[in-house]
Tab-separated table of C-alpha atoms in Angstrom:
chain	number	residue	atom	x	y	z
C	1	UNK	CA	21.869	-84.757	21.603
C	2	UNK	CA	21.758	-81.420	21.186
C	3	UNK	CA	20.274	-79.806	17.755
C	4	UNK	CA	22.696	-79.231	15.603
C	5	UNK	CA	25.992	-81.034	17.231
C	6	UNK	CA	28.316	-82.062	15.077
C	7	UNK	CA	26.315	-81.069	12.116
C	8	UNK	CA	29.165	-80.184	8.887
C	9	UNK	CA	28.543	-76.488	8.073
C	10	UNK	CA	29.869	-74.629	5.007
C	11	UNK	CA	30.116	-70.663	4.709
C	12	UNK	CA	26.548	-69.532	4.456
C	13	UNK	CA	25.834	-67.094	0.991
C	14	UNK	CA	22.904	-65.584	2.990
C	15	UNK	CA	24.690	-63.848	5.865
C	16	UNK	CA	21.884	-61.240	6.741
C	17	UNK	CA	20.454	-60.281	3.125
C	18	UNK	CA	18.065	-57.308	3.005
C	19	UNK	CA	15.551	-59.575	1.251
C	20	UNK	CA	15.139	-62.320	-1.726
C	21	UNK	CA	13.125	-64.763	-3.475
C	22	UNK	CA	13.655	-67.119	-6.642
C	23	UNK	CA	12.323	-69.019	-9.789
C	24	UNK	CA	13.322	-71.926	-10.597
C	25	UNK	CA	13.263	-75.028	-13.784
C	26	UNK	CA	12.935	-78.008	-15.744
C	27	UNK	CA	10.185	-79.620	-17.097
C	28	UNK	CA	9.780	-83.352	-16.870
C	29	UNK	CA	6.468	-84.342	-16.330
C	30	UNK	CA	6.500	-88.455	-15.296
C	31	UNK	CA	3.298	-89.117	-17.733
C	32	UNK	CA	-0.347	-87.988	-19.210
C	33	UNK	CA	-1.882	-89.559	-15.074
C	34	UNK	CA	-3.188	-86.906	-12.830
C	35	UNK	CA	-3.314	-83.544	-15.335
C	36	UNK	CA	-6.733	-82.812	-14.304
C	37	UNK	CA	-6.670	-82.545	-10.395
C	38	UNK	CA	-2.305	-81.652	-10.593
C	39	UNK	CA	-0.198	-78.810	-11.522
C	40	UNK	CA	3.642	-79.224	-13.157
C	41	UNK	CA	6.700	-78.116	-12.243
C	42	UNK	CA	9.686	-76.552	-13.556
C	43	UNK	CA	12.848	-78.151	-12.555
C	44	UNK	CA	16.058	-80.303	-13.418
C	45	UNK	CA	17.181	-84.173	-12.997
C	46	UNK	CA	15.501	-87.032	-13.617
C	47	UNK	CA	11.965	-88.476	-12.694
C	48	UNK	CA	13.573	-90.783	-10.309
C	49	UNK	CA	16.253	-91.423	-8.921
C	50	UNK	CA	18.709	-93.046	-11.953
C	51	UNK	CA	16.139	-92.788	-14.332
C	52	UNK	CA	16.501	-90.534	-17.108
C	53	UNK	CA	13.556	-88.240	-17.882
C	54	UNK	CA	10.696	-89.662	-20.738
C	55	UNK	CA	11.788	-88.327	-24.619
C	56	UNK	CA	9.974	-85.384	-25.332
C	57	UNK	CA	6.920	-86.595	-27.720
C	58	UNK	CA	5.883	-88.595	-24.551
C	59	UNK	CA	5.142	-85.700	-22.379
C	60	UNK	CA	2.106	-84.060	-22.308
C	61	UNK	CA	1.502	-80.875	-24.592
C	62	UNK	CA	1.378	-77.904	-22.361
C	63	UNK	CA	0.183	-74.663	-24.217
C	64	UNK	CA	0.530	-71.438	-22.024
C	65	UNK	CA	-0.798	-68.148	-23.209
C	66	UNK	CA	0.997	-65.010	-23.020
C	67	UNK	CA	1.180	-61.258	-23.576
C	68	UNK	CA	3.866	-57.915	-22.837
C	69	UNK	CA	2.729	-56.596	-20.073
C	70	UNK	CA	2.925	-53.220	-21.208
C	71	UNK	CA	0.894	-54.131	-23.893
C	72	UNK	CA	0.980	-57.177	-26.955
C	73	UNK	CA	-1.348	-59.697	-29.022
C	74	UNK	CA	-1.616	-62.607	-27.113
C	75	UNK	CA	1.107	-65.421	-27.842
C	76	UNK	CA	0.905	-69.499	-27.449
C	77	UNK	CA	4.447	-70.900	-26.333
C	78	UNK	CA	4.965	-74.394	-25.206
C	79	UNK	CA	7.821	-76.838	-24.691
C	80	UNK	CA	9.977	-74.879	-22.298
C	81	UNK	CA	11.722	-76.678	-19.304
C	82	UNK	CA	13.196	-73.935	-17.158
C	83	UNK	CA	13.187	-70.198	-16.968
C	84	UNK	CA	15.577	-69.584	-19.202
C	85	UNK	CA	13.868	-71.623	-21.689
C	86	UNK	CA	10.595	-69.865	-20.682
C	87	UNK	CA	11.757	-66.500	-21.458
C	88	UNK	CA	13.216	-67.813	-24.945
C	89	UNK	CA	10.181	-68.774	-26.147
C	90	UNK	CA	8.675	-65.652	-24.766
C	91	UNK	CA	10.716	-63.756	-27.235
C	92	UNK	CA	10.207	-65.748	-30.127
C	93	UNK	CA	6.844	-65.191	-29.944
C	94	UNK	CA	6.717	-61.092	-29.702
C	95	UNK	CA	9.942	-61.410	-31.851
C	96	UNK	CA	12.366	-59.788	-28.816
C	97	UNK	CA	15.785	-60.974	-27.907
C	98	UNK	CA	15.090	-63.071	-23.988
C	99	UNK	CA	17.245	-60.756	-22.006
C	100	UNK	CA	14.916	-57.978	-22.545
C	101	UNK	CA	12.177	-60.273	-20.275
C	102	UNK	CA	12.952	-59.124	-16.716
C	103	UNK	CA	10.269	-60.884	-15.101
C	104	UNK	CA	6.994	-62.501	-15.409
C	105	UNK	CA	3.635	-62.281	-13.385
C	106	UNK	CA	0.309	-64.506	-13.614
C	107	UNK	CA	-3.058	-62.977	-14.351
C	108	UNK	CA	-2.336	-59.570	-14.366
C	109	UNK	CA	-0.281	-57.013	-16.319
C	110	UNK	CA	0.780	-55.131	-13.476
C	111	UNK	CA	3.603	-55.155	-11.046
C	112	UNK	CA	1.977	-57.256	-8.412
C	113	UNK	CA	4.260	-58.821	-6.758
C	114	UNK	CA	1.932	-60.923	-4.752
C	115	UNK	CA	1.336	-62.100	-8.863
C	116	UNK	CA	4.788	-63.013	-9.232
C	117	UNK	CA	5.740	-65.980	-11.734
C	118	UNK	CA	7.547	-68.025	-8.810
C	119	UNK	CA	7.026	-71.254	-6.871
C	120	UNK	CA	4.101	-72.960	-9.270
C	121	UNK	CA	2.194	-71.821	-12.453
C	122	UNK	CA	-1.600	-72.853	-12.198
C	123	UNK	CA	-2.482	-74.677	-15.832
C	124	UNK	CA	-4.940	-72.394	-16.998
C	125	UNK	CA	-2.603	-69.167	-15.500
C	126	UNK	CA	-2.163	-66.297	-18.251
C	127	UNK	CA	1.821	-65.559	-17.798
C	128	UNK	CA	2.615	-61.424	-18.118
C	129	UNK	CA	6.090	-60.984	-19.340
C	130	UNK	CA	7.326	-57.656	-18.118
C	131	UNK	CA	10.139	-56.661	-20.357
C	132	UNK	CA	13.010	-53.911	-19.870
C	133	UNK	CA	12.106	-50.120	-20.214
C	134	UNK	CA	13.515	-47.381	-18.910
C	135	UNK	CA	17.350	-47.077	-17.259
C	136	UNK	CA	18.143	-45.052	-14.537
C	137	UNK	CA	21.159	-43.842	-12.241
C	138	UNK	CA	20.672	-42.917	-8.457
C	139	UNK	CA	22.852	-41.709	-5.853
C	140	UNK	CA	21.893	-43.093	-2.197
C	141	UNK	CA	22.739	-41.639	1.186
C	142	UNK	CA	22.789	-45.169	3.326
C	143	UNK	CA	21.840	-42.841	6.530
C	144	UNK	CA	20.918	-46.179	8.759
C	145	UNK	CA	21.774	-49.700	8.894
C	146	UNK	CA	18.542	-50.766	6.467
C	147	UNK	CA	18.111	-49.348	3.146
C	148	UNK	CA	13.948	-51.186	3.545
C	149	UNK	CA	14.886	-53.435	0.335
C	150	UNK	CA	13.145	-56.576	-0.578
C	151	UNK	CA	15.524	-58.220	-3.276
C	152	UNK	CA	13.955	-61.127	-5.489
C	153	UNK	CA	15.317	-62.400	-8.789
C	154	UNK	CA	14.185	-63.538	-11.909
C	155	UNK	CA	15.891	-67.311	-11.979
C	156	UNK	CA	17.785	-66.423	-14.723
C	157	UNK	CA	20.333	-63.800	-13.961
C	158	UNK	CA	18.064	-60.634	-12.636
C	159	UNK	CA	17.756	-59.231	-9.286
C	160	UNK	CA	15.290	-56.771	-8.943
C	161	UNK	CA	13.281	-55.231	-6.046
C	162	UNK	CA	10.357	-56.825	-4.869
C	163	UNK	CA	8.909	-54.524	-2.316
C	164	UNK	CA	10.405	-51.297	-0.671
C	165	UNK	CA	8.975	-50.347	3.907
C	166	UNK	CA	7.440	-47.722	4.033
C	167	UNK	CA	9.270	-44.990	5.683
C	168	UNK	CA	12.641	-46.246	4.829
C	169	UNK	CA	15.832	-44.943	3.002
C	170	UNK	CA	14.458	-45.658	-0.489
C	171	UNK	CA	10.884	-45.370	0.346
C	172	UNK	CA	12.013	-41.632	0.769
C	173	UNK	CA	13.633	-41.582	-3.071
C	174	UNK	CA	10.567	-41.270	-5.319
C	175	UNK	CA	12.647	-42.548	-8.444
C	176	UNK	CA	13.146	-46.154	-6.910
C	177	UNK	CA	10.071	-48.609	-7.609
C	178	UNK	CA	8.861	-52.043	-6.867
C	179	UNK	CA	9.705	-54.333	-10.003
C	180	UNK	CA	13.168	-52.205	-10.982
C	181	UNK	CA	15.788	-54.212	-12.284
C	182	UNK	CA	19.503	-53.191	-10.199
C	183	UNK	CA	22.004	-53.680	-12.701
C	184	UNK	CA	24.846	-52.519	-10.926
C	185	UNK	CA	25.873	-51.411	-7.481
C	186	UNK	CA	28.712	-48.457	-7.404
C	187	UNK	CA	29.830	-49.634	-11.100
C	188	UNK	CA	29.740	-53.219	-10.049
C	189	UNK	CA	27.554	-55.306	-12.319
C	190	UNK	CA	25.167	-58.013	-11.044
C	191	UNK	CA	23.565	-59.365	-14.485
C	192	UNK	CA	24.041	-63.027	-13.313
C	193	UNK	CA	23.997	-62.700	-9.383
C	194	UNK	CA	21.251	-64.137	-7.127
C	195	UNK	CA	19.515	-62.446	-4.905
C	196	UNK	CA	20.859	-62.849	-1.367
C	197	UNK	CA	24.709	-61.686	-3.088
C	198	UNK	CA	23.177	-58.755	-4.077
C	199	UNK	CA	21.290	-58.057	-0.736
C	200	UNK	CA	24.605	-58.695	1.436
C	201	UNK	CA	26.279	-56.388	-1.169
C	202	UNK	CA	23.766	-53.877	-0.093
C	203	UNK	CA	23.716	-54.509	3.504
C	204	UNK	CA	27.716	-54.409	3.120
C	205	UNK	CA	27.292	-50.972	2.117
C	206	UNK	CA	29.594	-48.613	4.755
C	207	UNK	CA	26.429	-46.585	6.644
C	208	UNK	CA	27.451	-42.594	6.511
C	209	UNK	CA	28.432	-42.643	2.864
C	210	UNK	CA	26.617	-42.287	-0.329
C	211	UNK	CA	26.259	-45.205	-3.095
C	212	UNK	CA	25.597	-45.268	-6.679
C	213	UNK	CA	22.579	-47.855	-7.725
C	214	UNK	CA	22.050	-48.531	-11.640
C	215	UNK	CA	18.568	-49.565	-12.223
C	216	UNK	CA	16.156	-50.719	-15.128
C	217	UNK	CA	12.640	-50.454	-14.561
C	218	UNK	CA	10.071	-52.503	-16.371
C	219	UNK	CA	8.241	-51.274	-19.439
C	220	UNK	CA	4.558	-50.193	-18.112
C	221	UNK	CA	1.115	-49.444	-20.071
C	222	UNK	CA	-0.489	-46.543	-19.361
C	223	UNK	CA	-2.994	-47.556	-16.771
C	224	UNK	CA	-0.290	-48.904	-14.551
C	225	UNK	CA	0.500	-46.927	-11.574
C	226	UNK	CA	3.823	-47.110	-10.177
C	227	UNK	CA	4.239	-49.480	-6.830
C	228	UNK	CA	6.161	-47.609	-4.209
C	229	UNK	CA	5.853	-50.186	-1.538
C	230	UNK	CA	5.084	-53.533	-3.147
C	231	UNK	CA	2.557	-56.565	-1.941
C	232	UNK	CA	3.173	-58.554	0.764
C	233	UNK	CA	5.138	-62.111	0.011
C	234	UNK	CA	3.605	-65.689	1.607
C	235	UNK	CA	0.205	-63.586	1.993
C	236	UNK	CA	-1.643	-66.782	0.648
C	237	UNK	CA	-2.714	-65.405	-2.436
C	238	UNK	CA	-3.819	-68.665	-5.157
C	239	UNK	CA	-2.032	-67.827	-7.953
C	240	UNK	CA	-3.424	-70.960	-10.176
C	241	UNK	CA	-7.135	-70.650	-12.088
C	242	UNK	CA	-7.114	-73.733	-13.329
C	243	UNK	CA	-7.239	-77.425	-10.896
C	244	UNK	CA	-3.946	-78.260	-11.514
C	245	UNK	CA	-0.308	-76.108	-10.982
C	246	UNK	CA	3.248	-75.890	-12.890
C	247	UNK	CA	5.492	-76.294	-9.527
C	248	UNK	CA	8.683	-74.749	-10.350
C	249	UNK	CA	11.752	-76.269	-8.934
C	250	UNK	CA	15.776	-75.882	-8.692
C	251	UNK	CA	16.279	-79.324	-8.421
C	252	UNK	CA	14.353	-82.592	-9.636
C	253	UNK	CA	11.699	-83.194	-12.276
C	254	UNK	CA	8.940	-81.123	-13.313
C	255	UNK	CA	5.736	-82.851	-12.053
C	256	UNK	CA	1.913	-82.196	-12.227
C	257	UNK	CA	0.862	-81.847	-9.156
C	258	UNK	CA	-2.158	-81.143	-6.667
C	259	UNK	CA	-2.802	-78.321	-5.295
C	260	UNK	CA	-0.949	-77.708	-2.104
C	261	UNK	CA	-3.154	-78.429	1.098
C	262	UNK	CA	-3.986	-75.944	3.866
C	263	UNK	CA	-1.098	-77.221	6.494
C	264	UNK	CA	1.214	-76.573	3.012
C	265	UNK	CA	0.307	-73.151	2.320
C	266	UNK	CA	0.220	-72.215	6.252
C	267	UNK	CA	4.102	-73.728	6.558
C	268	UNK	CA	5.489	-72.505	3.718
C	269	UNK	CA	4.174	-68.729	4.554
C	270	UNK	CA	5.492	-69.138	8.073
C	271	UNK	CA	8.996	-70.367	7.106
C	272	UNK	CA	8.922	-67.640	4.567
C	273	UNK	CA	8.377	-65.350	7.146
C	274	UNK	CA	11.311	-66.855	9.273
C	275	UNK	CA	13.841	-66.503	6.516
C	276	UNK	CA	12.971	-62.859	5.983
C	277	UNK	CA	13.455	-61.991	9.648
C	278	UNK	CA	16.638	-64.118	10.467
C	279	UNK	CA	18.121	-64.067	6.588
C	280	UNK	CA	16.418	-61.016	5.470
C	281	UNK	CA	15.661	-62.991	2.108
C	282	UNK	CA	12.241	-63.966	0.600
C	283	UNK	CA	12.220	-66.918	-1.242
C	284	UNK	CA	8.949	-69.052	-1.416
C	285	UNK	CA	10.433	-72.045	-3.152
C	286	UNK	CA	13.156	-72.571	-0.383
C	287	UNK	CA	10.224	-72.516	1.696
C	288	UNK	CA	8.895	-75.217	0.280
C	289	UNK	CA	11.721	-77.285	0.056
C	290	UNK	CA	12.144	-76.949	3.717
C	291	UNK	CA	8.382	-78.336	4.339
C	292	UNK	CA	8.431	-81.090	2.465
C	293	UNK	CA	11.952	-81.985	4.218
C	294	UNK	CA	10.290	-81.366	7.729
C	295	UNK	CA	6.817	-82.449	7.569
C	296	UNK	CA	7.349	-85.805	7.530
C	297	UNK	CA	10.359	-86.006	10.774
C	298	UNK	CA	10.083	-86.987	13.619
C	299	UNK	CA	12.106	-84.322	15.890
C	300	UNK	CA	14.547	-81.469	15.280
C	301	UNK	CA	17.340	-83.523	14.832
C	302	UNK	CA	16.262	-85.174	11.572
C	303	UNK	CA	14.783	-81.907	10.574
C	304	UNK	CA	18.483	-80.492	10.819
C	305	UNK	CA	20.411	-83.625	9.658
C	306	UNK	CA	17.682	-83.403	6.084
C	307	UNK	CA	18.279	-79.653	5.536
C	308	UNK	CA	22.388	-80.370	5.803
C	309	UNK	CA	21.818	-83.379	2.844
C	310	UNK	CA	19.755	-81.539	0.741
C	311	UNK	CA	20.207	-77.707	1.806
C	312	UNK	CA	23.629	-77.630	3.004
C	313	UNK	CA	24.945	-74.781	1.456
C	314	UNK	CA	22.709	-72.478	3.216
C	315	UNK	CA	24.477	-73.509	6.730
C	316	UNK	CA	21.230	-72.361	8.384
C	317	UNK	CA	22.323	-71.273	12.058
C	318	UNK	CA	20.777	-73.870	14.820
C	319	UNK	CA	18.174	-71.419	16.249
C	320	UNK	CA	17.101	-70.569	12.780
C	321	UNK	CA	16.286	-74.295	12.318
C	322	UNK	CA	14.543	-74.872	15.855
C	323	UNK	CA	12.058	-71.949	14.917
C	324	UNK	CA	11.609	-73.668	11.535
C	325	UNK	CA	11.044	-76.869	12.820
C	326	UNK	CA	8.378	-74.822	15.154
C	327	UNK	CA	6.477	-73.252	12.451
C	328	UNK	CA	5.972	-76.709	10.647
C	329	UNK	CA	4.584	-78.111	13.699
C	330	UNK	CA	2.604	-75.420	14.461
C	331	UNK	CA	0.947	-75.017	10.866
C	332	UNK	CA	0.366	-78.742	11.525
C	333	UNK	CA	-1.667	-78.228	14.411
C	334	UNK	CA	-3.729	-74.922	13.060
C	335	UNK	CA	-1.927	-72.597	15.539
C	336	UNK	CA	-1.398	-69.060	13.857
């Protein structure tokens, strides 16, 4: 049977995004077993399946430190179970409302966005929150097709860019930085939008004619120089210092988990790659997702017939899936 036949497909949100990836929540973490050699994730539902999750004062007490990046006394916050949540307690503790946190990054004050708070937090991580500074109105001339934008967002209601090529339309506008917030496309506001409905509003964008972006950029110390192009996503950077990693999720419990193995790692930076170049999104947790649902099957067809159950929304196109499916195998095997 051919890949794909018959499979139910709904109206895909990604339709040819100029770039994206995510954060996700809920912490549930199924008991005390496993906290030295696992990480936890962030994420919703229940430990299993029809279970409810264990009552607070039975999960274990997780104590992150944090600081402003642009400068702060370090803060202790603990007890969050998703993003939103995160960024709460982030502004109780430096005493600043949470929609002023824009995004966070691990280990390093700086826009890195090879550092960027996303698919797992390592145990012993230091979390950066990055916080909003100044705003900023610029007039684009969408000359070609591709404006070179890498949209990511924040998991709770930011989009932001997340790396700008090098000899493209923005690359060329010194004004426009890695890490800026957009908060608005030609008066449209997109406080609340995700980041592949922001990228196919850009890549929407009638080519000839000139565009209005509002942007926020993130509050910066003085040694931090301003990213024109950004890191590279997937490029297999170990975020996590300690043995064990927060794995962030959007669905399912929060878990402390190991570290992910080589073939892990190797997949999810290839299917990254493969939704950038067919969705022209970045997103590191879908990634994941899509590993976990394909390492285990047996041939394309149960690959496909998994991603419809638990990813159907997406309504990834057949070929899409068959180079997916190809990457898995091939990170399996050690091919590059």
């Amino acid at each position: 049977m051919p890949l794909g036949l018959g499979r139910r497909k709904k109206a895909s949100p990604l339709v040819e995004n100029e770039e994206a990836e995510p954060i996700r929540a809920g912490l549930n973490v199924p008991g005390l077993d496993g906290l030295d050699g696992g990480g936890v994730g962030l994420s919703e539902g229940a430990t299993q399946e029809g279970l409810p999750p264990p009552p607070t004062n039975l999960r274990p007490r997780l104590i992150f430190h944090t600081q402003l990046a642009h400068g702060s006394p370090t803060g202790r916050i603990e007890g969050f179970s998703n993003v939103r949540e995160l960024y709460a307690k982030i502004g109780e503790a430096f005493g600043i409302p949470p929609a002023e946190v824009m995004f966070c990054t691990l280990n390093t004050h700086k826009v890195d966005m090879d550092k960027l708070l996303g698919g797992q937090i390592g145990l012993e991580d230091f979390i950066f929150a990055h916080v909003k500074g100044q705003r900023k109105e610029v007039e684009v001339f969408k000359g070609e097709d591709a404006l070179g934008l890498t949209i990511t967002d924040n998991g709770a209601g930011y989009a932001f860019i997340k790396r700008i090529r090098e000899g493209s339309i923005i690359h060329q506008i010194q004004v426009i930085n890695v890490g800026d917030m957009i908060e608005s496309i030609n008066g449209q506001i997109l406080i609340g939008c995700r980041h592949y409905e922001v990228a196919k509003m850009l890549k929407e964008l009638p080519k000839g004619k000139n565009f209005v972006l509002k942007l926020v950029e993130p509050l910066k110390a003085f040694d931090m120089i301003s990213q024109r192009t950004g890191g590279r996503s997937g490029s297999g950077v170990q975020l996590g210092t300690g043995r064990g990693t927060l794995r962030l999720r959007s669905k399912g419990p929060a878990t402390v988990e190991e570290l992910p193995s080589a073939f892990e790692e190797k997949a999810i930076e290839k299917v990254d790659d493969l939704l950038e170049s067919y969705m022209g999104i970045r997103d590191s947790e879908l990634a994941a997702t899509m590993v976990e649902l394909g390492k285990d099957k047996k041939n394309p067809d149960e690959f496909a017939e998994a991603l419809d159950e638990t990813l159907g929304d997406f309504a990834f196109p057949d070929e899409f899936v068959f180079d997916v499916w190809g990457a898995i195998g091939d990170a399996k095997v050690g091919r590059v």
